[in-house]
Short mmCIF file of C-alpha atoms in Angstrom, two decimals:
data_model
loop_
_atom_site.label_atom_id
_atom_site.label_comp_id
_atom_site.label_asym_id
_atom_site.label_seq_id
_atom_site.Cartn_x
_atom_site.Cartn_y
_atom_site.Cartn_z
CA MET A 1 52.20 17.03 8.97
CA ALA A 2 54.75 15.19 11.08
CA ALA A 3 57.53 15.82 8.58
CA ALA A 4 57.14 19.58 8.93
CA LEU A 5 57.34 19.32 12.72
CA VAL A 6 60.59 17.36 12.52
CA VAL A 7 62.00 19.89 10.09
CA GLN A 8 61.09 22.80 12.36
CA ALA A 9 63.02 21.27 15.25
CA ALA A 10 66.15 21.11 13.09
CA VAL A 11 66.43 24.86 12.45
CA PRO A 12 69.67 26.34 13.81
CA GLY A 13 69.23 28.91 16.58
CA VAL A 14 70.05 32.53 16.02
CA SER A 15 71.43 35.10 18.41
CA VAL A 16 69.91 38.53 18.00
CA GLY A 17 71.45 41.79 19.21
CA GLU A 18 73.25 40.44 22.27
CA ALA A 19 74.39 42.83 24.99
CA ILE A 20 77.40 40.49 25.41
CA PRO A 21 78.70 39.12 22.10
CA SER A 22 78.25 35.37 21.66
CA SER A 23 81.41 35.29 19.54
CA PRO A 24 84.24 34.06 21.80
CA THR A 25 86.62 36.44 20.03
CA LEU A 26 84.44 39.47 20.72
CA ALA A 27 83.44 38.36 24.22
CA SER A 28 87.09 38.30 25.26
CA LEU A 29 87.92 41.63 23.64
CA GLN A 30 88.36 44.72 25.77
CA PRO A 31 87.09 47.96 24.16
CA ALA A 32 90.51 49.55 24.53
CA ASN A 33 91.98 46.73 22.42
CA ALA A 34 89.53 46.92 19.49
CA SER A 35 92.41 47.46 17.10
CA ARG A 36 93.51 43.88 17.77
CA LEU A 37 90.32 42.59 16.16
CA TRP A 38 90.95 44.60 13.01
CA GLU A 39 94.53 43.32 12.87
CA GLN A 40 93.17 39.76 13.03
CA VAL A 41 90.55 40.50 10.38
CA ALA A 42 93.14 42.09 8.09
CA ARG A 43 95.16 38.87 8.37
CA ASP A 44 92.41 36.21 8.34
CA GLY A 45 89.38 37.93 6.84
CA ALA A 46 85.75 37.90 7.93
CA PRO A 47 83.14 36.83 8.89
CA LEU A 48 84.55 35.25 12.03
CA ILE A 49 83.89 31.49 12.09
CA GLU A 50 84.05 29.82 15.50
CA PRO A 51 82.78 26.58 17.08
CA ASP A 52 79.66 26.48 19.21
CA THR A 53 80.06 24.43 22.38
CA THR A 54 76.36 23.55 22.64
CA SER A 55 75.65 22.26 19.11
CA GLU A 56 77.16 21.03 15.87
CA ASN A 57 76.59 24.45 14.32
CA LEU A 58 79.19 27.16 13.88
CA LYS A 59 79.12 30.70 15.22
CA VAL A 60 79.41 33.12 12.33
CA THR A 61 79.99 36.80 13.13
CA PHE A 62 79.53 39.45 10.45
CA LEU A 63 81.51 42.64 11.05
CA TRP A 64 81.52 46.28 10.02
CA ARG A 65 83.92 49.02 11.08
CA GLY A 66 82.83 52.59 11.76
CA ASP A 67 82.16 55.02 14.59
CA SER A 68 79.75 57.45 12.92
CA HIS A 69 76.96 55.11 11.77
CA ARG A 70 73.45 55.04 13.19
CA GLU A 71 72.65 51.57 11.82
CA ILE A 72 74.08 48.65 9.82
CA GLU A 73 71.74 46.13 8.21
CA LEU A 74 72.76 42.71 6.95
CA SER A 75 72.09 41.28 3.52
CA TRP A 76 69.90 41.41 0.45
CA PRO A 77 68.28 39.08 -0.32
CA VAL A 78 67.38 38.42 3.29
CA TRP A 79 68.41 34.91 4.27
CA THR A 80 68.62 34.67 8.06
CA PRO A 81 65.87 32.81 9.93
CA ASP A 82 65.28 35.93 12.05
CA ARG A 83 64.71 37.96 8.89
CA GLY A 84 63.09 40.80 10.84
CA GLU A 85 66.20 41.18 13.00
CA ASN A 86 69.07 41.65 10.61
CA ARG A 87 70.67 44.67 12.24
CA LEU A 88 74.20 44.64 13.56
CA THR A 89 74.93 45.71 17.13
CA ARG A 90 77.66 48.18 18.02
CA MET A 91 80.06 47.15 20.78
CA ASP A 92 80.10 49.95 23.33
CA GLY A 93 83.17 52.13 23.25
CA THR A 94 84.46 50.73 19.93
CA ASP A 95 84.07 51.06 16.17
CA ILE A 96 83.01 47.39 15.98
CA TRP A 97 79.58 46.46 14.64
CA TYR A 98 78.69 42.78 14.72
CA LYS A 99 75.98 40.19 14.17
CA THR A 100 76.47 36.59 15.33
CA VAL A 101 74.33 33.71 14.07
CA LEU A 102 74.49 29.93 14.38
CA LEU A 103 74.74 28.16 11.02
CA PRO A 104 75.19 24.52 9.94
CA PRO A 105 78.75 23.69 8.81
CA LYS A 106 77.46 22.97 5.28
CA THR A 107 76.09 26.51 4.83
CA ARG A 108 76.73 28.53 1.70
CA LEU A 109 75.12 31.95 1.28
CA SER A 110 75.58 35.37 -0.29
CA TYR A 111 75.19 38.61 1.59
CA GLN A 112 75.82 42.34 1.67
CA LEU A 113 75.84 45.02 4.34
CA ALA A 114 73.90 48.28 4.28
CA PRO A 115 75.29 51.13 6.39
CA ASP A 116 72.65 53.72 7.30
CA PRO A 117 69.91 52.67 4.85
CA VAL A 118 67.20 55.24 4.11
CA ARG A 119 63.97 53.85 5.52
CA GLY A 120 61.39 55.92 3.64
CA PRO A 121 57.85 56.59 4.89
CA PRO A 122 56.47 54.02 7.38
CA GLY A 123 54.68 51.21 5.56
CA ASP A 124 56.09 52.09 2.13
CA ARG A 125 57.79 48.80 1.24
CA GLU A 126 59.02 49.99 -2.17
CA ALA A 127 60.67 53.06 -0.65
CA TYR A 128 62.24 50.90 2.04
CA ARG A 129 63.58 48.44 -0.51
CA ALA A 130 64.94 51.22 -2.72
CA GLY A 131 66.69 52.81 0.25
CA LEU A 132 68.16 49.51 1.37
CA VAL A 133 69.38 48.57 -2.12
CA ALA A 134 71.02 51.98 -2.54
CA ALA A 135 72.95 51.47 0.70
CA LEU A 136 74.13 47.90 0.08
CA ARG A 137 77.86 47.25 0.02
CA ASP A 138 79.94 44.11 -0.19
CA ASP A 139 81.90 43.01 2.85
CA PRO A 140 85.30 44.76 2.66
CA PHE A 141 86.82 42.06 4.89
CA ASN A 142 85.70 39.07 2.79
CA PRO A 143 87.54 38.50 -0.52
CA LYS A 144 85.04 35.88 -1.78
CA ARG A 145 82.49 37.20 -4.27
CA MET A 146 79.52 36.02 -6.30
CA GLY A 147 78.74 38.82 -8.70
CA LYS A 148 77.99 41.88 -6.58
CA MET A 149 77.49 39.80 -3.45
CA SER A 150 79.94 38.66 -0.79
CA LEU A 151 80.05 34.88 -0.47
CA LEU A 152 80.19 32.85 2.74
CA GLU A 153 81.14 29.19 2.39
CA LEU A 154 81.50 27.27 5.65
CA PRO A 155 84.00 24.39 5.86
CA ASP A 156 81.60 21.60 4.89
CA ALA A 157 79.69 23.44 2.16
CA PRO A 158 79.04 20.94 -0.65
CA ASP A 159 81.09 21.18 -3.82
CA GLN A 160 79.59 22.98 -6.81
CA PRO A 161 81.67 21.24 -9.47
CA TYR A 162 79.96 22.60 -12.59
CA VAL A 163 79.79 26.34 -11.89
CA ALA A 164 83.27 27.45 -12.95
CA LYS A 165 84.11 27.89 -16.62
CA ARG A 166 86.78 25.46 -17.88
CA SER A 167 89.07 26.23 -20.78
CA THR A 168 89.11 22.57 -21.82
CA VAL A 169 85.33 22.27 -22.17
CA PRO A 170 83.74 23.22 -25.51
CA GLU A 171 81.08 25.91 -25.28
CA GLY A 172 77.56 25.43 -26.50
CA SER A 173 75.97 28.08 -28.70
CA VAL A 174 73.88 30.79 -27.06
CA HIS A 175 71.68 33.35 -28.77
CA THR A 176 68.64 35.41 -27.85
CA ASP A 177 65.41 35.84 -29.78
CA ILE A 178 62.08 37.54 -29.10
CA LEU A 179 58.84 35.62 -28.63
CA HIS A 180 55.47 37.37 -28.42
CA MET A 181 53.06 35.56 -26.13
CA ASN A 182 50.63 36.42 -23.37
CA GLY A 183 50.37 39.95 -24.78
CA ARG A 184 54.07 40.67 -24.12
CA ASN A 185 57.44 40.33 -25.81
CA TYR A 186 59.78 37.91 -24.07
CA GLU A 187 63.52 37.62 -24.57
CA ILE A 188 64.28 33.91 -24.87
CA THR A 189 67.91 32.81 -24.65
CA LEU A 190 68.41 29.55 -26.52
CA TYR A 191 71.25 27.18 -25.65
CA ARG A 192 72.44 24.35 -27.88
CA PRO A 193 75.24 21.99 -26.74
CA ALA A 194 78.59 21.88 -28.51
CA ASN A 195 79.55 19.17 -30.96
CA ILE A 196 76.05 18.00 -31.79
CA ALA A 197 74.56 17.91 -35.25
CA ALA A 198 71.80 20.43 -35.88
CA LYS A 199 69.37 17.62 -36.76
CA ASN A 200 70.04 15.55 -33.62
CA LYS A 201 67.14 15.87 -31.22
CA THR A 202 67.82 16.54 -27.54
CA PRO A 203 65.83 16.90 -24.32
CA LEU A 204 64.73 20.46 -23.50
CA VAL A 205 65.14 22.40 -20.26
CA VAL A 206 62.99 25.54 -19.88
CA ILE A 207 64.15 27.93 -17.15
CA PHE A 208 62.48 31.04 -15.75
CA ASP A 209 64.25 34.23 -14.60
CA ALA A 210 66.91 34.24 -17.32
CA GLU A 211 68.33 37.47 -15.92
CA ARG A 212 69.65 35.46 -12.95
CA TYR A 213 70.24 32.11 -14.63
CA LEU A 214 72.61 33.74 -17.11
CA THR A 215 74.65 35.62 -14.47
CA ASP A 216 75.05 34.43 -10.86
CA ILE A 217 73.67 31.04 -11.91
CA PRO A 218 75.72 30.56 -15.10
CA THR A 219 73.45 27.99 -16.74
CA PRO A 220 75.24 27.66 -20.11
CA VAL A 221 78.54 27.02 -18.30
CA ILE A 222 76.86 24.52 -15.96
CA LEU A 223 75.31 22.67 -18.90
CA ASP A 224 78.60 22.69 -20.85
CA ASN A 225 80.44 21.10 -17.92
CA MET A 226 77.75 18.55 -17.11
CA ILE A 227 77.39 17.42 -20.73
CA HIS A 228 81.18 17.24 -21.14
CA GLU A 229 81.48 15.03 -18.04
CA GLY A 230 78.63 12.83 -19.23
CA VAL A 231 76.46 13.19 -16.12
CA ILE A 232 73.54 14.33 -18.28
CA PRO A 233 72.97 13.73 -22.00
CA PRO A 234 73.28 16.64 -24.43
CA VAL A 235 70.33 18.96 -23.74
CA SER A 236 69.03 22.17 -25.22
CA ALA A 237 67.67 24.98 -23.08
CA ALA A 238 65.35 27.97 -23.33
CA LEU A 239 65.76 30.66 -20.65
CA ILE A 240 62.89 33.14 -20.32
CA ARG A 241 63.64 36.72 -19.25
CA ASN A 242 60.90 38.60 -17.40
CA PRO A 243 59.75 41.68 -19.33
CA THR A 244 59.24 43.59 -16.07
CA ARG A 245 59.30 42.96 -12.35
CA GLN A 246 55.52 43.29 -12.31
CA SER A 247 55.06 40.81 -15.17
CA ARG A 248 57.10 38.25 -13.23
CA GLY A 249 54.66 38.38 -10.33
CA GLU A 250 51.74 38.03 -12.72
CA ASP A 251 53.15 35.31 -14.98
CA LEU A 252 54.76 33.01 -12.43
CA ALA A 253 52.05 33.01 -9.77
CA CYS A 254 50.64 29.72 -11.04
CA ASN A 255 49.04 31.69 -13.89
CA PRO A 256 46.95 29.30 -16.05
CA VAL A 257 47.07 31.64 -19.07
CA PHE A 258 50.86 31.79 -18.99
CA ALA A 259 51.06 28.04 -18.41
CA LYS A 260 48.98 27.49 -21.55
CA GLU A 261 51.31 29.79 -23.51
CA LEU A 262 54.33 27.84 -22.31
CA ALA A 263 52.81 24.55 -23.45
CA GLU A 264 51.18 25.68 -26.69
CA THR A 265 53.34 28.59 -27.87
CA LEU A 266 56.82 28.38 -26.35
CA VAL A 267 57.57 24.70 -26.94
CA PRO A 268 56.57 24.69 -30.64
CA TRP A 269 58.47 27.96 -31.12
CA VAL A 270 61.63 26.43 -29.62
CA GLY A 271 61.09 23.29 -31.70
CA ARG A 272 61.22 25.36 -34.90
CA ARG A 273 64.64 26.71 -33.87
CA LEU A 274 66.28 23.78 -32.10
CA ALA A 275 65.99 20.03 -32.67
CA ILE A 276 64.24 18.73 -29.54
CA THR A 277 62.52 15.45 -28.79
CA GLU A 278 58.73 15.24 -28.78
CA THR A 279 58.26 13.33 -25.52
CA ALA A 280 57.19 15.00 -22.28
CA GLU A 281 59.61 12.75 -20.39
CA ASP A 282 62.43 14.70 -22.05
CA ARG A 283 61.17 18.15 -21.05
CA VAL A 284 62.02 19.85 -17.77
CA LEU A 285 60.59 23.09 -16.40
CA ALA A 286 62.94 24.66 -13.87
CA GLY A 287 63.12 27.71 -11.65
CA SER A 288 63.53 29.15 -8.20
CA SER A 289 61.10 30.92 -5.87
CA PHE A 290 58.08 31.85 -8.05
CA GLY A 291 59.88 30.10 -10.91
CA GLY A 292 59.83 26.87 -8.88
CA LEU A 293 56.13 27.36 -8.17
CA MET A 294 55.35 27.91 -11.84
CA SER A 295 57.43 24.91 -12.90
CA VAL A 296 55.38 22.57 -10.73
CA CYS A 297 52.03 24.22 -11.52
CA THR A 298 52.61 24.04 -15.26
CA ALA A 299 53.88 20.44 -15.26
CA LEU A 300 50.88 19.32 -13.21
CA THR A 301 48.54 21.12 -15.63
CA TYR A 302 50.26 20.04 -18.87
CA PRO A 303 51.91 16.69 -18.10
CA ALA A 304 51.69 15.66 -21.76
CA VAL A 305 54.05 18.56 -22.60
CA PHE A 306 56.29 18.85 -19.53
CA GLY A 307 57.00 15.57 -17.81
CA LYS A 308 59.40 16.93 -15.21
CA ALA A 309 59.67 19.91 -12.87
CA LEU A 310 62.67 21.22 -10.95
CA SER A 311 61.80 23.56 -8.09
CA GLN A 312 64.45 25.43 -6.11
CA SER A 313 62.93 27.02 -3.00
CA GLY A 314 59.52 27.11 -4.67
CA SER A 315 56.93 29.60 -3.35
CA PHE A 316 54.37 27.00 -2.33
CA TRP A 317 52.97 29.34 0.32
CA TRP A 318 51.15 30.94 -2.62
CA ASN A 319 47.36 31.07 -2.81
CA PRO A 320 45.08 32.73 -5.40
CA GLN A 321 44.07 36.27 -4.54
CA GLY A 322 41.42 36.32 -1.84
CA VAL A 323 42.21 32.78 -0.62
CA THR A 324 43.86 32.21 2.75
CA SER A 325 45.03 29.03 4.46
CA THR A 326 45.10 28.24 8.15
CA ARG A 327 46.99 24.96 7.66
CA VAL A 328 50.15 24.32 5.64
CA GLU A 329 48.50 21.47 3.74
CA ASP A 330 45.71 23.77 2.52
CA HIS A 331 47.91 26.01 0.37
CA ALA A 332 46.68 25.86 -3.22
CA VAL A 333 49.28 23.65 -4.91
CA ILE A 334 49.58 21.26 -1.95
CA LYS A 335 45.82 20.97 -1.69
CA GLY A 336 45.54 20.49 -5.44
CA VAL A 337 47.93 17.53 -5.33
CA ARG A 338 46.06 15.99 -2.42
CA GLU A 339 42.66 16.30 -4.09
CA THR A 340 43.45 15.22 -7.68
CA ASN A 341 44.63 12.07 -9.39
CA ARG A 342 48.36 11.51 -9.86
CA LYS A 343 49.82 12.94 -13.06
CA PRO A 344 52.70 11.33 -15.02
CA VAL A 345 55.18 13.92 -13.76
CA GLN A 346 58.49 13.62 -11.90
CA ILE A 347 59.30 16.44 -9.46
CA TYR A 348 62.55 17.54 -7.81
CA LEU A 349 62.18 19.91 -4.83
CA ASP A 350 64.75 21.62 -2.66
CA ALA A 351 64.63 24.34 -0.02
CA GLY A 352 66.98 25.94 2.47
CA VAL A 353 66.83 25.33 6.20
CA LEU A 354 67.22 29.10 6.65
CA GLU A 355 63.89 29.66 4.87
CA GLN A 356 61.90 29.27 8.07
CA ARG A 357 61.76 31.04 11.40
CA PRO A 358 62.49 29.47 14.78
CA GLY A 359 59.59 29.90 17.19
CA SER A 360 57.07 30.45 14.40
CA ASP A 361 54.32 28.18 13.07
CA ASN A 362 55.93 28.61 9.61
CA LEU A 363 52.57 28.47 7.86
CA ASN A 364 54.04 30.41 4.94
CA SER A 365 57.63 29.19 5.18
CA ILE A 366 59.16 28.12 1.88
CA TYR A 367 60.96 25.26 3.59
CA VAL A 368 57.92 23.89 5.40
CA THR A 369 55.52 24.32 2.47
CA SER A 370 58.01 22.55 0.18
CA ALA A 371 58.24 19.69 2.69
CA ALA A 372 54.44 19.55 2.87
CA LEU A 373 54.18 19.43 -0.93
CA PHE A 374 56.67 16.57 -1.00
CA GLU A 375 54.60 14.69 1.58
CA ALA A 376 51.48 15.17 -0.55
CA LEU A 377 53.32 14.01 -3.69
CA GLN A 378 54.60 10.93 -1.87
CA THR A 379 51.14 10.06 -0.63
CA LYS A 380 49.81 10.21 -4.18
CA GLY A 381 52.60 8.01 -5.52
CA TYR A 382 54.50 10.61 -7.55
CA ARG A 383 58.15 10.19 -8.45
CA ALA A 384 59.37 13.03 -6.28
CA SER A 385 62.25 14.01 -4.03
CA PHE A 386 62.91 16.73 -1.47
CA HIS A 387 66.38 17.99 -0.61
CA ARG A 388 67.23 19.89 2.57
CA VAL A 389 69.91 22.49 1.80
CA ALA A 390 72.07 24.41 4.30
CA GLY A 391 71.31 27.81 2.83
CA GLY A 392 68.58 30.30 2.17
CA HIS A 393 66.65 31.95 -0.66
CA ASP A 394 69.80 32.50 -2.58
CA ASP A 395 71.50 32.12 -5.97
CA ALA A 396 74.59 30.91 -4.09
CA THR A 397 72.64 27.75 -3.25
CA TRP A 398 70.66 27.45 -6.47
CA ARG A 399 73.68 27.54 -8.77
CA GLY A 400 74.70 24.22 -7.17
CA THR A 401 71.34 22.54 -6.82
CA LEU A 402 70.41 23.26 -10.44
CA SER A 403 72.89 20.58 -11.48
CA ASP A 404 71.71 18.28 -8.68
CA GLY A 405 68.16 18.48 -9.98
CA LEU A 406 69.10 18.00 -13.62
CA ILE A 407 71.19 14.93 -12.76
CA GLU A 408 68.23 13.45 -10.88
CA LEU A 409 65.72 14.21 -13.62
CA LEU A 410 67.81 13.67 -16.75
CA GLY A 411 71.05 12.07 -15.59
CA THR A 412 72.73 9.38 -17.62
CA LYS A 413 73.07 7.09 -14.58
CA ARG A 414 69.50 7.26 -13.29
#
């Protein structure tokens, strides 16, 4: 597991609840002059972005203003490496709340701030989550948005050239239908590219979590732009909405019954509605988190149906119920790759450097388990890649890497 050890050493450090702010701006500020900070923020915005003299990272300071709060918590979804320590600190004698972290210059992430979240009974995770979500607010000092989230893009964040809608690009057709499978009704959003004859067969991309991949990750727009620029051929897509939050956890946890439905029910159903090619090489399963896990699991199980998998921050820490691992390489999917013959499947993996914790063994880290899966795939001779992203478990990252993965798996210049 040498690759995982190298990766762990590369995690940016994080400052947690300092008595003296690590931000040079805050460290030089006298409490009596707190208003000067707010004048600067009104002019330049926030978070504060400052150089770090000891590394190539940047110091990023999130701010909140108020003198009557008991607590301010940062972000949902949680992205920072110190995910148990996301609370802002109040500067004594001021209305300034702050949290400073070190981040790579290429970082892009979304965040919110929760003033005085309701904690709920100790140990009740659902009550805690509900209280936190109810308290979440965007950052009033940051004008950049992604849906309901505030957006942080550091100076070297990579371009996301296909995300924005363009008036000059023809739109593909999008409609939603209902498919009954696995004992449930699923809303399936079908995408067909513009300017293509109904009889012309195209590759197919199947994507989980349609509720996100139709909003903060605007997949139809991304496909329109990519096809128009010629970086991928015309493709059709089927985006699967989760019937419930509970069904998502059941379906996408490497569920063999749901995988069988995808291969034997979904694909023929799509084929009766859209002209798609019959070859597995032209079919991609894609998703993030549990969707990334399920994409890989299903492709490895049904390689004659799905020849390619695109995993964004896949949950490869997963094990079947009752199974535990004491080594990263013994998690179920990683172990399965190591102990079985190579399948005719191509796999794209990415994960964020913020999806691991400094000072931890990272046994269940998404970043480290993704790196370990890549190592196992390489050893077995798979066509596979792993991409280290300066971000976290976040749609702000995934809306860019979706196109990266599709170009690698289906691109016209492969």
